[in-house]
């Protein structure tokens, strides 16, 4: 059911500046960028082997990422785990009494179905489940 680490989400204030660091200093390619209206973020994708670093810049003050930056500053925001069936994964976690931020999947970058597990449950790590049709 859990397949692999799909991506790591990193919250940043200035996506262009941070992307330049990853591209020019770490020599990572950038696969593109996208605005995700539902999450109010601009996202840049930098693949590293089988996984991807996603840089997240808020597009509005009420974006969840803007709130994160206010409280914790820039840095690791979430770990995304790829699942085969997100509805099943959510139902299974709910049955085990795990607190979820999203009881139903939302649409994330690349049209993937995503849902967040409450970070209190995972002791400070925000876990995103994502299902991608490839
Ligand atoms: Zn993500």
Short mmCIF file of N, CA, C and O and ligand atoms in Angstrom, two decimals:
data_model
loop_
_atom_site.label_atom_id
_atom_site.label_comp_id
_atom_site.label_asym_id
_atom_site.label_seq_id
_atom_site.Cartn_x
_atom_site.Cartn_y
_atom_site.Cartn_z
N UNK A 1 0.83 -1.20 0.00
CA UNK A 1 0.00 0.00 0.00
C UNK A 1 0.87 1.26 0.00
O UNK A 1 0.66 2.17 -0.78
N UNK A 2 1.92 1.30 0.86
CA UNK A 2 2.86 2.43 0.80
C UNK A 2 3.99 2.04 -0.15
O UNK A 2 4.66 1.04 0.07
N UNK A 3 4.20 2.82 -1.17
CA UNK A 3 5.14 2.41 -2.22
C UNK A 3 6.54 2.96 -2.06
O UNK A 3 7.52 2.24 -2.17
N UNK A 4 6.63 4.26 -1.85
CA UNK A 4 7.96 4.89 -1.76
C UNK A 4 7.80 6.34 -1.34
O UNK A 4 6.68 6.86 -1.31
N UNK A 5 8.91 6.98 -1.01
CA UNK A 5 8.88 8.43 -0.78
C UNK A 5 8.70 9.07 -2.15
O UNK A 5 9.56 8.95 -3.02
N UNK A 6 7.59 9.72 -2.33
CA UNK A 6 7.31 10.35 -3.62
C UNK A 6 8.06 11.67 -3.75
O UNK A 6 8.69 11.94 -4.77
N UNK A 7 7.98 12.49 -2.71
CA UNK A 7 8.71 13.74 -2.73
C UNK A 7 8.85 14.30 -1.32
O UNK A 7 8.18 13.84 -0.39
N UNK A 8 9.74 15.28 -1.20
CA UNK A 8 9.92 16.01 0.05
C UNK A 8 9.50 17.45 -0.22
O UNK A 8 9.95 18.06 -1.19
N UNK A 9 8.63 17.98 0.62
CA UNK A 9 8.16 19.35 0.46
C UNK A 9 8.96 20.29 1.34
O UNK A 9 9.13 20.04 2.53
N UNK A 10 9.47 21.35 0.74
CA UNK A 10 10.29 22.32 1.47
C UNK A 10 9.62 23.70 1.35
O UNK A 10 9.35 24.16 0.23
N UNK A 11 9.32 24.31 2.49
CA UNK A 11 8.66 25.62 2.49
C UNK A 11 9.70 26.72 2.33
O UNK A 11 10.70 26.73 3.05
N UNK A 12 9.46 27.60 1.38
CA UNK A 12 10.41 28.70 1.14
C UNK A 12 9.66 30.02 0.96
O UNK A 12 8.49 30.04 0.59
N UNK A 13 10.38 31.11 1.25
CA UNK A 13 9.76 32.43 1.09
C UNK A 13 9.88 32.92 -0.34
O UNK A 13 8.99 33.56 -0.86
N UNK A 14 11.03 32.62 -0.95
CA UNK A 14 11.29 33.11 -2.31
C UNK A 14 11.73 31.94 -3.19
O UNK A 14 12.89 31.54 -3.18
N UNK A 15 10.78 31.40 -3.90
CA UNK A 15 11.04 30.20 -4.69
C UNK A 15 12.17 30.39 -5.70
O UNK A 15 13.03 29.52 -5.85
N UNK A 16 12.19 31.52 -6.36
CA UNK A 16 13.20 31.72 -7.40
C UNK A 16 14.62 31.71 -6.82
O UNK A 16 15.53 31.11 -7.39
N UNK A 17 14.78 32.35 -5.66
CA UNK A 17 16.11 32.41 -5.04
C UNK A 17 16.55 31.02 -4.59
O UNK A 17 17.69 30.61 -4.79
N UNK A 18 15.63 30.27 -3.98
CA UNK A 18 15.98 28.95 -3.46
C UNK A 18 16.23 27.97 -4.61
O UNK A 18 17.15 27.16 -4.57
N UNK A 19 15.42 28.09 -5.64
CA UNK A 19 15.62 27.21 -6.80
C UNK A 19 16.99 27.45 -7.43
O UNK A 19 17.67 26.51 -7.86
N UNK A 20 17.41 28.68 -7.46
CA UNK A 20 18.72 29.00 -8.02
C UNK A 20 19.82 28.28 -7.22
O UNK A 20 20.77 27.74 -7.80
N UNK A 21 19.65 28.22 -5.89
CA UNK A 21 20.63 27.50 -5.06
C UNK A 21 20.67 26.02 -5.45
O UNK A 21 21.74 25.45 -5.70
N UNK A 22 19.51 25.39 -5.52
CA UNK A 22 19.45 23.96 -5.85
C UNK A 22 20.02 23.67 -7.24
O UNK A 22 20.70 22.69 -7.45
N UNK A 23 19.73 24.57 -8.18
CA UNK A 23 20.17 24.32 -9.56
C UNK A 23 21.64 24.65 -9.77
O UNK A 23 22.37 23.90 -10.39
N UNK A 24 22.07 25.79 -9.21
CA UNK A 24 23.43 26.26 -9.52
C UNK A 24 24.47 25.67 -8.58
O UNK A 24 25.61 25.44 -8.98
N UNK A 25 24.10 25.41 -7.33
CA UNK A 25 25.07 24.90 -6.37
C UNK A 25 24.98 23.38 -6.23
O UNK A 25 25.97 22.68 -6.21
N UNK A 26 23.75 22.85 -6.15
CA UNK A 26 23.60 21.40 -6.02
C UNK A 26 23.48 20.71 -7.38
O UNK A 26 23.44 19.49 -7.47
N UNK A 27 23.40 21.50 -8.43
CA UNK A 27 23.36 21.00 -9.82
C UNK A 27 22.16 20.07 -10.07
O UNK A 27 22.25 19.08 -10.79
N UNK A 28 21.03 20.39 -9.47
CA UNK A 28 19.82 19.62 -9.73
C UNK A 28 19.06 20.26 -10.88
O UNK A 28 19.03 21.48 -11.01
N UNK A 29 18.42 19.42 -11.71
CA UNK A 29 17.59 19.99 -12.76
C UNK A 29 16.25 20.45 -12.17
O UNK A 29 15.85 19.97 -11.12
N UNK A 30 15.59 21.37 -12.83
CA UNK A 30 14.23 21.73 -12.44
C UNK A 30 13.29 21.23 -13.52
O UNK A 30 13.46 21.56 -14.69
N UNK A 31 12.33 20.42 -13.10
CA UNK A 31 11.42 19.78 -14.05
C UNK A 31 10.26 20.68 -14.44
O UNK A 31 9.48 20.33 -15.31
N UNK A 32 10.13 21.79 -13.75
CA UNK A 32 9.03 22.68 -14.07
C UNK A 32 8.43 23.25 -12.81
O UNK A 32 8.91 22.98 -11.71
N UNK A 33 7.40 24.03 -12.99
CA UNK A 33 6.71 24.58 -11.83
C UNK A 33 5.24 24.69 -12.11
O UNK A 33 4.79 24.60 -13.26
N UNK A 34 4.48 24.86 -11.04
CA UNK A 34 3.04 24.82 -11.16
C UNK A 34 2.45 25.61 -10.00
O UNK A 34 3.02 25.64 -8.92
N UNK A 35 1.30 26.25 -10.26
CA UNK A 35 0.56 26.87 -9.16
C UNK A 35 -0.54 25.90 -8.76
O UNK A 35 -1.25 25.38 -9.64
N UNK A 36 -0.62 25.59 -7.48
CA UNK A 36 -1.68 24.70 -7.00
C UNK A 36 -2.69 25.57 -6.24
O UNK A 36 -2.45 25.93 -5.08
N UNK A 37 -3.81 25.94 -6.91
CA UNK A 37 -4.75 26.89 -6.30
C UNK A 37 -5.33 26.38 -4.99
O UNK A 37 -5.52 27.16 -4.05
N UNK A 38 -5.59 25.07 -4.91
CA UNK A 38 -6.21 24.53 -3.71
C UNK A 38 -5.33 24.70 -2.47
O UNK A 38 -5.83 24.85 -1.37
N UNK A 39 -4.01 24.65 -2.68
CA UNK A 39 -3.09 24.78 -1.54
C UNK A 39 -2.52 26.20 -1.46
O UNK A 39 -1.74 26.50 -0.56
N UNK A 40 -2.86 27.05 -2.43
CA UNK A 40 -2.33 28.41 -2.51
C UNK A 40 -0.80 28.41 -2.42
O UNK A 40 -0.20 29.08 -1.57
N UNK A 41 -0.21 27.64 -3.31
CA UNK A 41 1.25 27.58 -3.38
C UNK A 41 1.71 27.55 -4.83
O UNK A 41 1.00 27.08 -5.72
N UNK A 42 2.93 28.04 -5.01
CA UNK A 42 3.65 27.85 -6.26
C UNK A 42 4.71 26.80 -5.96
O UNK A 42 5.41 26.89 -4.95
N UNK A 43 4.78 25.79 -6.80
CA UNK A 43 5.64 24.64 -6.53
C UNK A 43 6.64 24.46 -7.67
O UNK A 43 6.26 24.53 -8.84
N UNK A 44 7.91 24.23 -7.32
CA UNK A 44 8.91 23.87 -8.32
C UNK A 44 9.38 22.45 -8.03
O UNK A 44 9.51 22.07 -6.87
N UNK A 45 9.60 21.68 -9.09
CA UNK A 45 9.93 20.26 -8.94
C UNK A 45 11.38 20.01 -9.34
O UNK A 45 11.78 20.30 -10.47
N UNK A 46 12.16 19.48 -8.39
CA UNK A 46 13.57 19.18 -8.68
C UNK A 46 13.82 17.71 -8.40
O UNK A 46 13.97 17.31 -7.24
N UNK A 47 13.82 16.90 -9.45
CA UNK A 47 14.00 15.46 -9.24
C UNK A 47 15.41 15.11 -8.77
O UNK A 47 16.40 15.69 -9.23
N UNK A 48 15.46 14.17 -7.81
CA UNK A 48 16.73 13.62 -7.32
C UNK A 48 16.55 12.11 -7.33
O UNK A 48 15.85 11.56 -6.48
N UNK A 49 17.15 11.43 -8.29
CA UNK A 49 16.96 9.99 -8.38
C UNK A 49 15.49 9.64 -8.52
O UNK A 49 14.80 10.20 -9.37
N UNK A 50 15.00 8.77 -7.64
CA UNK A 50 13.62 8.32 -7.73
C UNK A 50 12.63 9.24 -7.03
O UNK A 50 11.43 9.02 -7.09
N UNK A 51 13.16 10.23 -6.34
CA UNK A 51 12.25 11.11 -5.63
C UNK A 51 12.41 12.55 -6.12
O UNK A 51 13.18 12.81 -7.05
N UNK A 52 11.68 13.45 -5.54
CA UNK A 52 11.69 14.83 -6.00
C UNK A 52 11.67 15.76 -4.80
O UNK A 52 11.00 15.47 -3.81
N UNK A 53 12.41 16.84 -4.91
CA UNK A 53 12.28 17.92 -3.93
C UNK A 53 11.28 18.92 -4.50
O UNK A 53 11.41 19.33 -5.65
N UNK A 54 10.28 19.22 -3.70
CA UNK A 54 9.30 20.22 -4.12
C UNK A 54 9.47 21.46 -3.28
O UNK A 54 9.33 21.42 -2.06
N UNK A 55 9.78 22.56 -3.93
CA UNK A 55 9.88 23.83 -3.23
C UNK A 55 8.51 24.48 -3.24
O UNK A 55 7.87 24.57 -4.30
N UNK A 56 8.05 24.91 -2.08
CA UNK A 56 6.70 25.46 -1.95
C UNK A 56 6.76 26.90 -1.49
O UNK A 56 7.29 27.19 -0.42
N UNK A 57 6.23 27.79 -2.32
CA UNK A 57 6.16 29.20 -1.96
C UNK A 57 4.69 29.60 -1.88
O UNK A 57 3.93 29.35 -2.81
N UNK A 58 4.27 30.22 -0.77
CA UNK A 58 2.85 30.59 -0.67
C UNK A 58 2.48 31.66 -1.69
O UNK A 58 3.29 32.53 -2.02
N UNK A 59 1.24 31.59 -2.21
CA UNK A 59 0.76 32.61 -3.14
C UNK A 59 -0.23 33.55 -2.47
O UNK A 59 -0.71 34.49 -3.09
N UNK A 60 -0.57 33.27 -1.21
CA UNK A 60 -1.52 34.12 -0.48
C UNK A 60 -1.20 34.04 1.01
O UNK A 60 -0.68 33.02 1.47
N UNK A 61 -1.53 35.11 1.77
CA UNK A 61 -1.22 35.11 3.20
C UNK A 61 -1.95 34.01 3.97
O UNK A 61 -1.49 33.59 5.03
N UNK A 62 -3.09 33.53 3.45
CA UNK A 62 -3.83 32.48 4.17
C UNK A 62 -3.49 31.08 3.65
O UNK A 62 -4.17 30.12 3.94
N UNK A 63 -2.42 30.98 2.87
CA UNK A 63 -1.96 29.65 2.44
C UNK A 63 -1.43 28.87 3.65
O UNK A 63 -0.81 29.45 4.53
N UNK A 64 -1.67 27.56 3.71
CA UNK A 64 -1.12 26.77 4.81
C UNK A 64 0.40 26.90 4.90
O UNK A 64 0.97 26.87 6.00
N UNK A 65 1.06 27.09 3.77
CA UNK A 65 2.52 27.22 3.77
C UNK A 65 2.93 28.59 4.34
O UNK A 65 3.95 28.71 5.03
N UNK A 66 2.12 29.62 4.12
CA UNK A 66 2.41 30.94 4.71
C UNK A 66 2.34 30.84 6.23
O UNK A 66 3.19 31.40 6.94
N UNK A 67 1.35 30.10 6.72
CA UNK A 67 1.22 29.93 8.18
C UNK A 67 2.40 29.16 8.74
O UNK A 67 2.93 29.47 9.81
N UNK A 68 2.83 28.14 8.00
CA UNK A 68 3.98 27.34 8.42
C UNK A 68 5.23 28.22 8.51
O UNK A 68 5.98 28.17 9.48
N UNK A 69 5.45 29.05 7.49
CA UNK A 69 6.63 29.93 7.47
C UNK A 69 6.61 30.90 8.65
O UNK A 69 7.65 31.16 9.26
N UNK A 70 5.43 31.42 8.95
CA UNK A 70 5.28 32.34 10.08
C UNK A 70 5.68 31.66 11.39
O UNK A 70 6.36 32.24 12.22
N UNK A 71 5.21 30.42 11.56
CA UNK A 71 5.42 29.73 12.84
C UNK A 71 6.80 29.11 12.95
O UNK A 71 7.41 29.12 14.01
N UNK A 72 7.28 28.51 11.87
CA UNK A 72 8.51 27.71 11.97
C UNK A 72 9.65 28.20 11.10
O UNK A 72 10.76 27.71 11.22
N UNK A 73 9.37 29.09 10.19
CA UNK A 73 10.41 29.55 9.28
C UNK A 73 10.59 28.57 8.13
O UNK A 73 9.88 27.57 8.03
N UNK A 74 11.58 28.85 7.29
CA UNK A 74 11.80 28.01 6.11
C UNK A 74 12.35 26.65 6.51
O UNK A 74 13.03 26.52 7.52
N UNK A 75 12.09 25.67 5.68
CA UNK A 75 12.67 24.34 5.92
C UNK A 75 11.73 23.23 5.53
O UNK A 75 10.73 23.45 4.83
N UNK A 76 12.06 22.02 5.99
CA UNK A 76 11.28 20.82 5.66
C UNK A 76 9.82 21.03 6.06
O UNK A 76 9.53 21.36 7.21
N UNK A 77 8.94 20.83 5.13
CA UNK A 77 7.51 21.01 5.40
C UNK A 77 6.77 19.68 5.50
O UNK A 77 6.04 19.45 6.43
N UNK A 78 6.98 18.80 4.53
CA UNK A 78 6.31 17.49 4.61
C UNK A 78 7.06 16.41 3.85
O UNK A 78 7.89 16.69 2.99
N UNK A 79 6.75 15.17 4.22
CA UNK A 79 7.25 13.98 3.53
C UNK A 79 6.05 13.36 2.84
O UNK A 79 5.03 13.10 3.49
N UNK A 80 6.16 13.14 1.54
CA UNK A 80 5.02 12.56 0.80
C UNK A 80 5.30 11.11 0.46
O UNK A 80 6.34 10.78 -0.11
N UNK A 81 4.38 10.26 0.86
CA UNK A 81 4.50 8.83 0.59
C UNK A 81 3.49 8.44 -0.47
O UNK A 81 2.30 8.77 -0.36
N UNK A 82 3.98 7.77 -1.49
CA UNK A 82 3.11 7.34 -2.58
C UNK A 82 2.33 6.11 -2.15
O UNK A 82 2.89 5.16 -1.60
N UNK A 83 1.01 6.14 -2.37
CA UNK A 83 0.16 4.99 -2.06
C UNK A 83 -0.55 4.55 -3.34
O UNK A 83 -0.74 5.34 -4.26
N UNK A 84 -0.94 3.28 -3.36
CA UNK A 84 -1.63 2.77 -4.55
C UNK A 84 -3.08 3.23 -4.59
O UNK A 84 -3.60 3.53 -5.65
N UNK A 85 -3.71 3.29 -3.42
CA UNK A 85 -5.11 3.68 -3.37
C UNK A 85 -5.33 4.58 -2.16
O UNK A 85 -5.35 4.12 -1.02
N UNK A 86 -5.48 5.86 -2.41
CA UNK A 86 -5.51 6.82 -1.30
C UNK A 86 -6.78 6.69 -0.47
O UNK A 86 -6.75 6.84 0.75
N UNK A 87 -7.90 6.41 -1.11
CA UNK A 87 -9.16 6.25 -0.34
C UNK A 87 -9.01 5.09 0.66
O UNK A 87 -9.41 5.21 1.81
N UNK A 88 -8.43 4.00 0.18
CA UNK A 88 -8.22 2.83 1.06
C UNK A 88 -7.26 3.19 2.19
O UNK A 88 -7.48 2.81 3.34
N UNK A 89 -6.18 3.87 1.85
CA UNK A 89 -5.19 4.24 2.87
C UNK A 89 -5.82 5.12 3.94
O UNK A 89 -5.59 4.92 5.14
N UNK A 90 -6.65 6.09 3.52
CA UNK A 90 -7.30 6.99 4.48
C UNK A 90 -8.30 6.23 5.35
O UNK A 90 -8.36 6.44 6.56
N UNK A 91 -9.07 5.34 4.73
CA UNK A 91 -10.06 4.56 5.48
C UNK A 91 -9.36 3.69 6.52
O UNK A 91 -9.81 3.57 7.67
N UNK A 92 -8.24 3.10 6.13
CA UNK A 92 -7.50 2.23 7.03
C UNK A 92 -6.94 3.02 8.22
O UNK A 92 -7.01 2.58 9.37
N UNK A 93 -6.40 4.21 7.96
CA UNK A 93 -5.86 5.03 9.04
C UNK A 93 -6.97 5.51 9.97
O UNK A 93 -6.83 5.50 11.19
N UNK A 94 -8.08 5.89 9.37
CA UNK A 94 -9.23 6.37 10.15
C UNK A 94 -9.74 5.26 11.06
O UNK A 94 -10.05 5.50 12.24
N UNK A 95 -9.79 4.04 10.53
CA UNK A 95 -10.25 2.89 11.32
C UNK A 95 -9.32 2.65 12.51
O UNK A 95 -9.74 2.12 13.54
N UNK A 96 -8.04 3.04 12.35
CA UNK A 96 -7.08 2.87 13.45
C UNK A 96 -7.08 4.07 14.39
O UNK A 96 -6.24 4.16 15.29
N UNK A 97 -7.98 5.02 14.15
CA UNK A 97 -8.10 6.18 15.03
C UNK A 97 -7.06 7.25 14.79
O UNK A 97 -6.82 8.09 15.65
N UNK A 98 -6.42 7.22 13.63
CA UNK A 98 -5.39 8.22 13.32
C UNK A 98 -6.06 9.52 12.88
O UNK A 98 -6.95 9.52 12.02
N UNK A 99 -5.63 10.64 13.49
CA UNK A 99 -6.20 11.94 13.15
C UNK A 99 -5.68 12.40 11.79
O UNK A 99 -4.47 12.35 11.54
N UNK A 100 -6.59 12.85 10.95
CA UNK A 100 -6.22 13.26 9.60
C UNK A 100 -6.55 14.74 9.41
O UNK A 100 -7.53 15.23 9.95
N UNK A 101 -5.72 15.42 8.62
CA UNK A 101 -6.09 16.80 8.24
C UNK A 101 -7.13 16.73 7.13
O UNK A 101 -8.09 17.47 7.12
N UNK A 102 -6.92 15.81 6.21
CA UNK A 102 -7.87 15.62 5.10
C UNK A 102 -8.51 14.24 5.19
O UNK A 102 -7.83 13.23 5.04
N UNK A 103 -9.80 14.23 5.43
CA UNK A 103 -10.50 12.94 5.46
C UNK A 103 -10.76 12.44 4.04
O UNK A 103 -10.92 11.25 3.81
N UNK A 104 -10.83 13.41 3.13
CA UNK A 104 -11.01 13.06 1.71
C UNK A 104 -9.84 13.63 0.93
O UNK A 104 -9.34 14.71 1.27
N UNK A 105 -9.44 12.93 -0.15
CA UNK A 105 -8.31 13.43 -0.94
C UNK A 105 -8.62 14.78 -1.60
O UNK A 105 -9.76 15.06 -1.96
N UNK A 106 -7.57 15.59 -1.71
CA UNK A 106 -7.66 16.84 -2.46
C UNK A 106 -6.77 16.69 -3.69
O UNK A 106 -6.03 15.73 -3.80
N UNK A 107 -6.83 17.69 -4.55
CA UNK A 107 -5.99 17.64 -5.76
C UNK A 107 -4.74 18.47 -5.52
O UNK A 107 -4.82 19.65 -5.19
N UNK A 108 -3.58 17.81 -5.68
CA UNK A 108 -2.31 18.50 -5.49
C UNK A 108 -1.62 18.74 -6.83
O UNK A 108 -2.25 18.68 -7.89
N UNK A 109 -0.32 18.99 -6.77
CA UNK A 109 0.47 19.23 -7.98
C UNK A 109 0.40 18.02 -8.90
O UNK A 109 0.25 16.88 -8.44
N UNK A 110 0.52 18.25 -10.19
CA UNK A 110 0.45 17.20 -11.22
C UNK A 110 -0.89 16.46 -11.20
O UNK A 110 -0.98 15.33 -11.66
N UNK A 111 -1.93 17.07 -10.59
CA UNK A 111 -3.24 16.42 -10.55
C UNK A 111 -3.29 15.19 -9.66
O UNK A 111 -4.23 14.39 -9.74
N UNK A 112 -2.29 15.02 -8.81
CA UNK A 112 -2.27 13.86 -7.91
C UNK A 112 -3.35 14.01 -6.84
O UNK A 112 -3.73 15.12 -6.48
N UNK A 113 -3.86 12.89 -6.35
CA UNK A 113 -4.76 12.92 -5.20
C UNK A 113 -3.91 12.91 -3.95
O UNK A 113 -3.06 12.03 -3.78
N UNK A 114 -4.11 13.90 -3.08
CA UNK A 114 -3.28 14.00 -1.88
C UNK A 114 -4.13 14.17 -0.61
O UNK A 114 -5.27 14.62 -0.69
N UNK A 115 -3.57 13.79 0.51
CA UNK A 115 -4.22 14.02 1.80
C UNK A 115 -3.14 14.05 2.87
O UNK A 115 -2.15 13.32 2.79
N UNK A 116 -3.34 14.91 3.87
CA UNK A 116 -2.35 15.04 4.93
C UNK A 116 -2.81 14.34 6.21
O UNK A 116 -3.99 14.42 6.58
N UNK A 117 -1.86 13.68 6.86
CA UNK A 117 -2.09 13.08 8.17
C UNK A 117 -1.71 14.14 9.20
O UNK A 117 -0.75 14.90 8.98
N UNK A 118 -2.44 14.22 10.29
CA UNK A 118 -2.14 15.26 11.28
C UNK A 118 -0.74 15.08 11.87
O UNK A 118 -0.39 13.97 12.29
N UNK A 119 0.08 16.15 11.89
CA UNK A 119 1.48 16.00 12.36
C UNK A 119 1.59 15.60 13.83
O UNK A 119 2.62 15.08 14.25
N UNK A 120 0.54 15.82 14.63
CA UNK A 120 0.58 15.38 16.03
C UNK A 120 0.69 13.86 16.09
O UNK A 120 1.33 13.30 16.99
N UNK A 121 0.07 13.18 15.12
CA UNK A 121 0.08 11.72 15.09
C UNK A 121 1.47 11.18 14.80
O UNK A 121 1.86 10.13 15.30
N UNK A 122 2.20 11.89 13.95
CA UNK A 122 3.51 11.38 13.53
C UNK A 122 4.65 12.14 14.22
O UNK A 122 5.76 12.21 13.71
N UNK A 123 4.34 12.73 15.36
CA UNK A 123 5.35 13.36 16.21
C UNK A 123 6.16 14.43 15.48
O UNK A 123 7.38 14.40 15.46
N UNK A 124 5.42 15.32 14.83
CA UNK A 124 6.07 16.50 14.26
C UNK A 124 6.34 16.45 12.77
O UNK A 124 6.69 17.46 12.18
N UNK A 125 6.20 15.26 12.16
CA UNK A 125 6.43 15.17 10.72
C UNK A 125 5.07 15.23 10.02
O UNK A 125 4.18 14.43 10.31
N UNK A 126 4.94 16.19 9.14
CA UNK A 126 3.70 16.26 8.36
C UNK A 126 3.81 15.25 7.22
O UNK A 126 4.71 15.35 6.39
N UNK A 127 2.93 14.24 7.24
CA UNK A 127 2.97 13.20 6.21
C UNK A 127 1.86 13.45 5.21
O UNK A 127 0.71 13.64 5.58
N UNK A 128 2.25 13.46 3.95
CA UNK A 128 1.28 13.56 2.87
C UNK A 128 1.18 12.20 2.21
O UNK A 128 2.21 11.58 1.92
N UNK A 129 -0.04 11.76 1.99
CA UNK A 129 -0.22 10.56 1.17
C UNK A 129 -0.54 11.05 -0.22
O UNK A 129 -1.27 12.03 -0.38
N UNK A 130 0.02 10.40 -1.24
CA UNK A 130 -0.35 10.83 -2.59
C UNK A 130 -0.50 9.65 -3.52
O UNK A 130 0.23 8.66 -3.41
N UNK A 131 -1.49 9.77 -4.35
CA UNK A 131 -1.75 8.74 -5.37
C UNK A 131 -1.65 9.40 -6.73
O UNK A 131 -2.29 10.42 -6.98
N UNK A 132 -0.81 8.83 -7.57
CA UNK A 132 -0.62 9.40 -8.90
C UNK A 132 -0.98 8.36 -9.94
O UNK A 132 -0.65 7.18 -9.77
N UNK A 133 -1.68 8.79 -10.95
CA UNK A 133 -1.96 7.85 -12.04
C UNK A 133 -0.88 8.05 -13.10
O UNK A 133 -0.78 9.10 -13.70
N UNK A 134 -0.03 7.06 -13.23
CA UNK A 134 1.06 7.17 -14.22
C UNK A 134 0.97 6.01 -15.19
O UNK A 134 0.73 4.91 -14.79
ZN1 LIG B 1 3.63 17.43 -1.33
#
